[in-house]
Amino acid sequence: MNGYKKILIISSEFPPGPGGIGNHAYNLAKFLKINSTEVKVLSVSDFAESKEENEFDAKQNFEIERFSRYNSRLKTYLKRIQIILSEVKNSYTHIIFSGRFPLMTSILLKKYNEKIKFISIVHGGDINTNNQPEQYFINKALSRADFIIPVSNYSKSKIKIKLSREKVEVIPNGFDVNENLNFDIKEKVLSNGYLNLVSVGTVWPRKGHHNVFNALPVIISDRPHTKYNIIGRLADLSRVQRNFDDIKFKDHLKVYGEVPDIKKFEILEQSHIFILLSESQSSGDFEGFGIAVIEANYFGLPAIGSKQSGLEDSIKDGVSGILVDPKNKEEIRKAINTIAENYSVFSSAAKQWADQHHWSRIIQRYIKVLEGIN
């Protein structure tokens, strides 16, 4: 990267806690550092123990400062704002805001020198809410940004303010698999009657696991040995608990919950098709991209995902997978049969699509933006 850069990333999520926003923020920091950029991260990791956080942080070559949670929500946010206000005085050239709270916080910050630039990342529900006061502050934050980076064209379409073309660029999410795990990826073969489906992501209504269950009986009728594997934190089972308990799915379902990366990779390696039938929520939440799709592609899994979502950018329709109406079980059935009948072609194309989204490539687009808005 030409010229000195000192970048602060403020994110609403960060590993070892789960979440796509955290995955994005981590890899952005990691690959900026690889490209000789000074980086610090301010974030919080929910659903992770302090020991996990400390072990994770010790392995990184950039600084991470984590916010604390208190019994009082007001105290929690006031403390975070205090830390952010203090930190931004430290001669940063760019501040990257990722997630709803960081975005809204940006309107409180002074630009302590003329060179500092504010960059807002637009994911999913972080910029779209039915809460009018919150939406006002989100819109104000985006208006104040020097540059806005949506992670998909669908995310860009949900921005509720007018943007100049020079101020916004869609940069898709990327993936990076921990090469230290030395995982051996074998060529996949799909046998008649056998099918291992897999979904990766927090189990809650937006991820649309219930839509997969809706289509599962017709899938099983075509392929009697179908297995549906679910990986991810079990956050809200209101739409799927009856399916989990349904005797007819007993031999076709495996719910893993959260698992370490090595276990997740083992499951992906043993699966055939990745399926994510996300749906937008009345709260304004929606699927911004779907990093798990690209990660599954890396293992040779073609993907089936929802139209009218950020998955339209993470799946190259008809090539790395197929986009469907998540409510239309016959459309889902047809997609599975199309992939199964041309499995080696789809699997090979999925790997190539993943390669285009490796963070070593994606970061170059971020660097170009950082260079261009000096």
Short mmCIF file of C-alpha atoms in Angstrom, two decimals:
data_model
loop_
_atom_site.label_atom_id
_atom_site.label_comp_id
_atom_site.label_asym_id
_atom_site.label_seq_id
_atom_site.Cartn_x
_atom_site.Cartn_y
_atom_site.Cartn_z
CA MET A 1 0.00 0.00 0.00
CA ASN A 2 1.40 3.37 -1.02
CA GLY A 3 1.79 5.91 1.76
CA TYR A 4 1.34 5.63 5.51
CA LYS A 5 -1.97 4.23 6.74
CA LYS A 6 -3.18 3.78 10.30
CA ILE A 7 -6.62 2.22 10.40
CA LEU A 8 -9.09 1.74 13.23
CA ILE A 9 -11.81 -0.87 12.71
CA ILE A 10 -14.83 -0.58 15.00
CA SER A 11 -17.00 -3.68 14.71
CA SER A 12 -20.13 -4.96 16.45
CA GLU A 13 -18.79 -8.55 16.32
CA PHE A 14 -15.41 -10.23 16.35
CA PRO A 15 -14.02 -13.76 16.67
CA PRO A 16 -13.91 -16.03 18.54
CA GLY A 17 -17.56 -15.02 18.81
CA PRO A 18 -19.80 -16.05 15.89
CA GLY A 19 -21.22 -13.84 13.15
CA GLY A 20 -20.58 -12.73 9.59
CA ILE A 21 -19.83 -9.13 10.56
CA GLY A 22 -17.11 -10.36 12.91
CA ASN A 23 -15.70 -12.73 10.29
CA HIS A 24 -15.52 -9.83 7.83
CA ALA A 25 -13.89 -7.46 10.34
CA TYR A 26 -11.28 -10.05 11.34
CA ASN A 27 -10.21 -10.87 7.81
CA LEU A 28 -10.19 -7.20 6.86
CA ALA A 29 -7.81 -6.50 9.76
CA LYS A 30 -5.71 -9.60 9.08
CA PHE A 31 -5.18 -8.94 5.39
CA LEU A 32 -4.62 -5.21 5.81
CA LYS A 33 -1.85 -6.12 8.25
CA ILE A 34 -0.43 -8.64 5.77
CA ASN A 35 -0.30 -5.74 3.31
CA SER A 36 1.81 -3.63 5.69
CA THR A 37 -0.95 -1.49 7.16
CA GLU A 38 -1.13 -0.55 10.83
CA VAL A 39 -4.46 -1.78 12.24
CA LYS A 40 -6.29 -1.72 15.55
CA VAL A 41 -9.71 -3.25 16.26
CA LEU A 42 -12.30 -2.14 18.81
CA SER A 43 -15.04 -4.72 19.24
CA VAL A 44 -16.99 -7.07 21.47
CA SER A 45 -17.22 -10.85 21.29
CA ASP A 46 -20.53 -12.13 22.55
CA PHE A 47 -21.02 -15.86 23.11
CA ALA A 48 -17.31 -16.36 23.83
CA GLU A 49 -15.47 -16.82 27.12
CA SER A 50 -12.69 -14.45 28.23
CA LYS A 51 -10.16 -17.27 28.03
CA GLU A 52 -11.10 -17.91 24.39
CA GLU A 53 -10.79 -14.21 23.60
CA ASN A 54 -7.37 -13.93 25.26
CA GLU A 55 -6.03 -17.01 23.47
CA PHE A 56 -7.35 -15.74 20.15
CA ASP A 57 -5.96 -12.23 20.63
CA ALA A 58 -2.51 -13.53 21.58
CA LYS A 59 -2.19 -15.19 18.16
CA GLN A 60 -2.86 -12.00 16.17
CA ASN A 61 -0.25 -9.54 14.94
CA PHE A 62 -2.53 -6.52 15.28
CA GLU A 63 -4.01 -4.89 18.40
CA ILE A 64 -7.49 -5.80 19.61
CA GLU A 65 -9.33 -3.97 22.39
CA ARG A 66 -12.61 -5.50 23.49
CA PHE A 67 -15.58 -3.72 25.00
CA SER A 68 -17.08 -5.03 28.23
CA ARG A 69 -20.73 -5.68 28.94
CA TYR A 70 -22.31 -4.45 32.18
CA ASN A 71 -25.60 -5.21 33.89
CA SER A 72 -26.80 -1.80 32.80
CA ARG A 73 -27.31 -1.44 29.04
CA LEU A 74 -26.86 2.32 29.37
CA LYS A 75 -23.52 1.88 31.14
CA THR A 76 -22.44 -0.67 28.52
CA TYR A 77 -22.95 1.77 25.65
CA LEU A 78 -21.67 4.84 27.48
CA LYS A 79 -18.41 3.01 28.31
CA ARG A 80 -18.03 1.94 24.68
CA ILE A 81 -18.58 5.47 23.44
CA GLN A 82 -16.04 6.75 25.98
CA ILE A 83 -13.41 4.27 24.73
CA ILE A 84 -14.11 5.12 21.08
CA LEU A 85 -13.97 8.89 21.69
CA SER A 86 -10.62 8.49 23.41
CA GLU A 87 -9.18 6.14 20.77
CA VAL A 88 -10.00 8.18 17.67
CA LYS A 89 -7.65 10.95 18.81
CA ASN A 90 -4.67 8.70 18.07
CA SER A 91 -3.75 9.95 14.59
CA TYR A 92 -5.72 7.44 12.49
CA THR A 93 -5.90 8.03 8.76
CA HIS A 94 -9.07 5.94 8.33
CA ILE A 95 -11.81 4.63 10.60
CA ILE A 96 -13.91 1.71 9.36
CA PHE A 97 -17.34 1.28 10.97
CA SER A 98 -18.96 -2.17 10.73
CA GLY A 99 -22.27 -3.06 12.38
CA ARG A 100 -25.20 -0.98 13.64
CA PHE A 101 -23.73 0.38 16.89
CA PRO A 102 -20.40 1.42 15.32
CA LEU A 103 -22.27 3.11 12.44
CA MET A 104 -24.43 5.14 14.80
CA THR A 105 -21.41 5.96 16.97
CA SER A 106 -19.72 7.60 13.98
CA ILE A 107 -22.04 10.62 14.19
CA LEU A 108 -20.60 11.43 17.64
CA LEU A 109 -17.00 11.55 16.44
CA LYS A 110 -15.03 14.60 15.46
CA LYS A 111 -12.56 14.36 12.61
CA TYR A 112 -9.48 15.38 14.55
CA ASN A 113 -7.51 16.16 11.44
CA GLU A 114 -8.38 16.94 7.84
CA LYS A 115 -6.98 13.68 6.51
CA ILE A 116 -9.01 11.23 8.56
CA LYS A 117 -11.59 9.36 6.48
CA PHE A 118 -14.75 7.56 7.67
CA ILE A 119 -15.65 4.35 5.83
CA SER A 120 -18.96 2.60 6.53
CA ILE A 121 -19.46 -1.09 5.75
CA VAL A 122 -23.03 -2.05 4.87
CA HIS A 123 -23.95 -5.67 5.66
CA GLY A 124 -27.61 -6.54 6.27
CA GLY A 125 -30.01 -5.60 9.04
CA ASP A 126 -27.41 -3.23 10.47
CA ILE A 127 -28.62 -0.49 8.09
CA ASN A 128 -32.29 -1.41 7.82
CA THR A 129 -34.71 -1.25 10.75
CA ASN A 130 -38.35 -0.49 11.45
CA ASN A 131 -37.25 1.55 14.49
CA GLN A 132 -37.64 5.13 13.23
CA PRO A 133 -35.12 6.85 15.58
CA GLU A 134 -32.48 4.19 14.85
CA GLN A 135 -33.07 4.48 11.11
CA TYR A 136 -32.65 8.24 11.35
CA PHE A 137 -29.24 7.88 13.04
CA ILE A 138 -28.16 5.15 10.59
CA ASN A 139 -29.06 7.36 7.64
CA LYS A 140 -27.24 10.31 9.21
CA ALA A 141 -24.14 8.16 9.78
CA LEU A 142 -24.13 6.95 6.17
CA SER A 143 -24.57 10.52 4.94
CA ARG A 144 -21.51 11.56 6.93
CA ALA A 145 -19.28 8.75 5.65
CA ASP A 146 -16.52 9.58 3.19
CA PHE A 147 -17.08 6.23 1.52
CA ILE A 148 -19.60 3.38 1.81
CA ILE A 149 -18.86 -0.26 1.01
CA PRO A 150 -21.91 -2.56 0.76
CA VAL A 151 -21.02 -6.26 0.78
CA SER A 152 -23.58 -7.02 -1.94
CA ASN A 153 -25.74 -5.26 -4.50
CA TYR A 154 -28.77 -6.29 -2.48
CA SER A 155 -27.31 -4.55 0.59
CA LYS A 156 -26.66 -1.47 -1.53
CA SER A 157 -30.31 -1.48 -2.65
CA LYS A 158 -31.43 -1.25 0.99
CA ILE A 159 -29.58 2.00 1.72
CA LYS A 160 -32.26 4.63 2.33
CA ILE A 161 -30.33 7.73 1.32
CA LYS A 162 -29.18 9.01 -2.05
CA LEU A 163 -25.52 8.31 -2.77
CA SER A 164 -23.16 9.72 -5.34
CA ARG A 165 -21.53 7.06 -7.51
CA GLU A 166 -18.11 8.27 -6.38
CA LYS A 167 -18.96 7.57 -2.73
CA VAL A 168 -19.99 3.90 -2.88
CA GLU A 169 -18.58 0.64 -4.18
CA VAL A 170 -19.86 -2.90 -3.67
CA ILE A 171 -17.07 -5.21 -2.48
CA PRO A 172 -18.21 -8.78 -1.83
CA ASN A 173 -17.33 -10.68 1.30
CA GLY A 174 -14.37 -13.02 1.14
CA PHE A 175 -13.29 -16.21 2.85
CA ASP A 176 -10.07 -17.56 4.29
CA VAL A 177 -9.66 -21.11 5.55
CA ASN A 178 -7.12 -21.74 8.30
CA GLU A 179 -4.38 -23.52 6.37
CA ASN A 180 -2.75 -24.66 9.61
CA LEU A 181 -5.51 -27.28 9.91
CA ASN A 182 -3.98 -29.11 6.91
CA PHE A 183 -7.35 -30.27 5.64
CA ASP A 184 -7.33 -32.67 2.68
CA ILE A 185 -10.10 -31.79 0.20
CA LYS A 186 -11.20 -34.77 -1.85
CA GLU A 187 -13.14 -34.69 -5.12
CA LYS A 188 -16.83 -35.13 -4.40
CA VAL A 189 -19.07 -37.82 -5.86
CA LEU A 190 -22.86 -37.86 -5.61
CA SER A 191 -24.46 -41.34 -5.66
CA ASN A 192 -28.06 -42.06 -6.64
CA GLY A 193 -30.42 -41.81 -3.68
CA TYR A 194 -27.76 -40.33 -1.39
CA LEU A 195 -27.51 -36.64 -0.58
CA ASN A 196 -25.89 -34.73 2.28
CA LEU A 197 -27.27 -31.21 2.58
CA VAL A 198 -25.64 -28.74 4.95
CA SER A 199 -26.50 -25.29 6.33
CA VAL A 200 -23.98 -23.19 8.27
CA GLY A 201 -25.17 -20.20 10.27
CA THR A 202 -26.95 -19.17 13.45
CA VAL A 203 -30.28 -20.97 13.74
CA TRP A 204 -32.89 -18.23 13.79
CA PRO A 205 -35.72 -17.18 11.44
CA ARG A 206 -33.65 -15.02 9.05
CA LYS A 207 -31.46 -17.97 8.07
CA GLY A 208 -34.53 -19.84 6.82
CA HIS A 209 -33.86 -23.34 8.14
CA HIS A 210 -37.64 -23.74 8.31
CA ASN A 211 -37.78 -23.25 4.54
CA VAL A 212 -35.43 -26.20 4.07
CA PHE A 213 -37.67 -28.34 6.29
CA ASN A 214 -40.66 -27.32 4.19
CA ALA A 215 -38.96 -28.75 1.10
CA LEU A 216 -37.29 -31.72 2.79
CA PRO A 217 -40.15 -34.25 2.30
CA VAL A 218 -40.09 -33.84 -1.50
CA ILE A 219 -36.29 -33.98 -1.50
CA ILE A 220 -36.39 -37.21 0.49
CA SER A 221 -38.98 -38.66 -1.88
CA ASP A 222 -36.43 -38.28 -4.70
CA ARG A 223 -33.40 -39.26 -2.61
CA PRO A 224 -34.41 -41.55 0.27
CA HIS A 225 -30.99 -41.39 1.94
CA THR A 226 -30.95 -37.60 2.24
CA LYS A 227 -29.32 -36.14 5.36
CA TYR A 228 -29.72 -32.53 6.45
CA ASN A 229 -26.81 -31.28 8.58
CA ILE A 230 -27.18 -28.05 10.57
CA ILE A 231 -24.14 -26.21 11.93
CA GLY A 232 -24.46 -23.02 13.96
CA ARG A 233 -25.45 -21.45 17.25
CA LEU A 234 -28.98 -22.43 18.30
CA ALA A 235 -30.30 -18.93 18.96
CA ASP A 236 -34.02 -19.07 18.14
CA LEU A 237 -35.73 -22.40 17.49
CA SER A 238 -39.26 -20.99 17.28
CA ARG A 239 -39.60 -21.85 13.58
CA VAL A 240 -37.82 -25.21 13.64
CA GLN A 241 -38.36 -26.90 17.01
CA ARG A 242 -41.33 -28.91 15.72
CA ASN A 243 -39.16 -30.06 12.79
CA PHE A 244 -36.36 -31.06 15.15
CA ASP A 245 -38.89 -33.15 17.09
CA ASP A 246 -40.68 -34.58 14.03
CA ILE A 247 -40.25 -38.36 13.92
CA LYS A 248 -40.28 -38.41 10.11
CA PHE A 249 -37.01 -36.44 10.09
CA LYS A 250 -35.31 -38.57 12.76
CA ASP A 251 -33.12 -40.47 10.29
CA HIS A 252 -32.56 -37.48 8.01
CA LEU A 253 -31.41 -34.78 10.42
CA LYS A 254 -28.25 -34.01 12.36
CA VAL A 255 -28.08 -30.81 14.42
CA TYR A 256 -24.49 -30.05 15.46
CA GLY A 257 -24.85 -26.59 16.98
CA GLU A 258 -21.63 -24.58 17.21
CA VAL A 259 -18.52 -26.58 16.36
CA PRO A 260 -14.78 -25.83 16.01
CA ASP A 261 -13.52 -25.06 12.52
CA ILE A 262 -11.92 -28.47 12.08
CA LYS A 263 -15.24 -30.19 12.79
CA LYS A 264 -17.10 -27.81 10.49
CA PHE A 265 -14.63 -28.58 7.70
CA GLU A 266 -15.07 -32.32 8.26
CA ILE A 267 -18.83 -31.95 7.86
CA LEU A 268 -18.45 -29.81 4.75
CA GLU A 269 -16.07 -32.37 3.29
CA GLN A 270 -18.67 -35.09 3.81
CA SER A 271 -21.54 -33.01 2.38
CA HIS A 272 -22.68 -32.51 -1.22
CA ILE A 273 -24.80 -29.35 -1.45
CA PHE A 274 -24.84 -26.24 0.72
CA ILE A 275 -28.33 -24.81 1.26
CA LEU A 276 -29.28 -21.44 2.76
CA LEU A 277 -32.89 -20.35 2.23
CA SER A 278 -32.73 -17.02 4.04
CA GLU A 279 -35.69 -14.67 4.22
CA SER A 280 -35.96 -10.99 5.13
CA GLN A 281 -37.62 -10.17 8.44
CA SER A 282 -40.32 -7.66 9.34
CA SER A 283 -37.75 -5.99 11.63
CA GLY A 284 -35.76 -5.01 8.52
CA ASP A 285 -33.10 -7.70 8.99
CA PHE A 286 -31.94 -9.44 5.81
CA GLU A 287 -29.15 -11.64 4.45
CA GLY A 288 -26.39 -9.29 3.36
CA PHE A 289 -24.10 -11.77 1.65
CA GLY A 290 -23.54 -15.23 3.15
CA ILE A 291 -19.83 -15.87 3.76
CA ALA A 292 -20.59 -19.50 4.60
CA VAL A 293 -21.64 -20.04 0.98
CA ILE A 294 -18.20 -19.17 -0.38
CA GLU A 295 -16.50 -21.22 2.31
CA ALA A 296 -18.59 -24.24 1.32
CA ASN A 297 -17.75 -23.61 -2.36
CA TYR A 298 -14.08 -23.93 -1.42
CA PHE A 299 -14.80 -27.52 -0.39
CA GLY A 300 -16.50 -28.18 -3.73
CA LEU A 301 -20.09 -27.78 -2.55
CA PRO A 302 -22.46 -26.11 -5.01
CA ALA A 303 -24.96 -23.87 -3.21
CA ILE A 304 -28.70 -23.32 -3.27
CA GLY A 305 -29.81 -19.95 -1.91
CA SER A 306 -32.61 -17.41 -1.85
CA LYS A 307 -33.45 -14.93 -4.54
CA GLN A 308 -34.11 -11.38 -3.32
CA SER A 309 -31.25 -11.47 -0.82
CA GLY A 310 -27.52 -10.87 -0.64
CA LEU A 311 -27.10 -14.49 -1.74
CA GLU A 312 -27.64 -13.20 -5.28
CA ASP A 313 -24.03 -11.99 -5.03
CA SER A 314 -22.55 -14.98 -3.20
CA ILE A 315 -24.03 -17.53 -5.65
CA LYS A 316 -23.31 -17.32 -9.37
CA ASP A 317 -26.68 -18.58 -10.54
CA GLY A 318 -26.43 -21.64 -12.77
CA VAL A 319 -22.68 -21.87 -12.24
CA SER A 320 -21.61 -22.17 -8.58
CA GLY A 321 -25.16 -23.06 -7.55
CA ILE A 322 -28.79 -22.08 -8.11
CA LEU A 323 -30.98 -19.28 -6.73
CA VAL A 324 -34.54 -20.18 -5.77
CA ASP A 325 -37.71 -18.85 -4.20
CA PRO A 326 -37.14 -20.06 -0.62
CA LYS A 327 -40.85 -20.77 -0.16
CA ASN A 328 -41.23 -22.83 -3.36
CA LYS A 329 -40.41 -26.45 -2.51
CA GLU A 330 -40.77 -27.60 -6.12
CA GLU A 331 -38.29 -24.98 -7.24
CA ILE A 332 -35.89 -26.16 -4.54
CA ARG A 333 -36.42 -29.77 -5.59
CA LYS A 334 -35.70 -28.89 -9.22
CA ALA A 335 -32.52 -27.04 -8.24
CA ILE A 336 -31.24 -30.05 -6.31
CA ASN A 337 -31.97 -32.39 -9.21
CA THR A 338 -30.28 -30.04 -11.70
CA ILE A 339 -27.14 -29.88 -9.57
CA ALA A 340 -27.19 -33.64 -8.93
CA GLU A 341 -27.44 -34.41 -12.63
CA ASN A 342 -24.46 -32.16 -13.40
CA TYR A 343 -22.64 -32.52 -10.11
CA SER A 344 -18.99 -32.54 -11.21
CA VAL A 345 -19.53 -29.42 -13.36
CA PHE A 346 -21.20 -27.48 -10.53
CA SER A 347 -18.65 -28.68 -7.97
CA SER A 348 -15.69 -27.59 -10.09
CA ALA A 349 -17.30 -24.22 -10.82
CA ALA A 350 -17.99 -23.71 -7.10
CA LYS A 351 -14.29 -24.12 -6.30
CA GLN A 352 -13.35 -21.61 -8.99
CA TRP A 353 -15.96 -19.14 -7.70
CA ALA A 354 -14.54 -19.49 -4.18
CA ASP A 355 -11.03 -18.80 -5.44
CA GLN A 356 -12.22 -15.44 -6.80
CA HIS A 357 -13.43 -14.54 -3.30
CA HIS A 358 -10.34 -15.39 -1.28
CA TRP A 359 -9.41 -12.51 1.00
CA SER A 360 -5.99 -12.22 -0.65
CA ARG A 361 -7.92 -10.99 -3.72
CA ILE A 362 -10.73 -9.11 -1.97
CA ILE A 363 -8.30 -7.05 0.11
CA GLN A 364 -6.82 -5.51 -3.02
CA ARG A 365 -10.17 -3.87 -3.71
CA TYR A 366 -10.19 -2.41 -0.19
CA ILE A 367 -6.66 -1.14 -0.64
CA LYS A 368 -7.68 0.55 -3.89
CA VAL A 369 -10.51 2.32 -2.05
CA LEU A 370 -8.21 3.39 0.79
CA GLU A 371 -5.71 4.78 -1.70
CA GLY A 372 -8.41 6.54 -3.70
CA ILE A 373 -10.00 8.54 -0.90
CA ASN A 374 -6.87 10.13 0.53
#
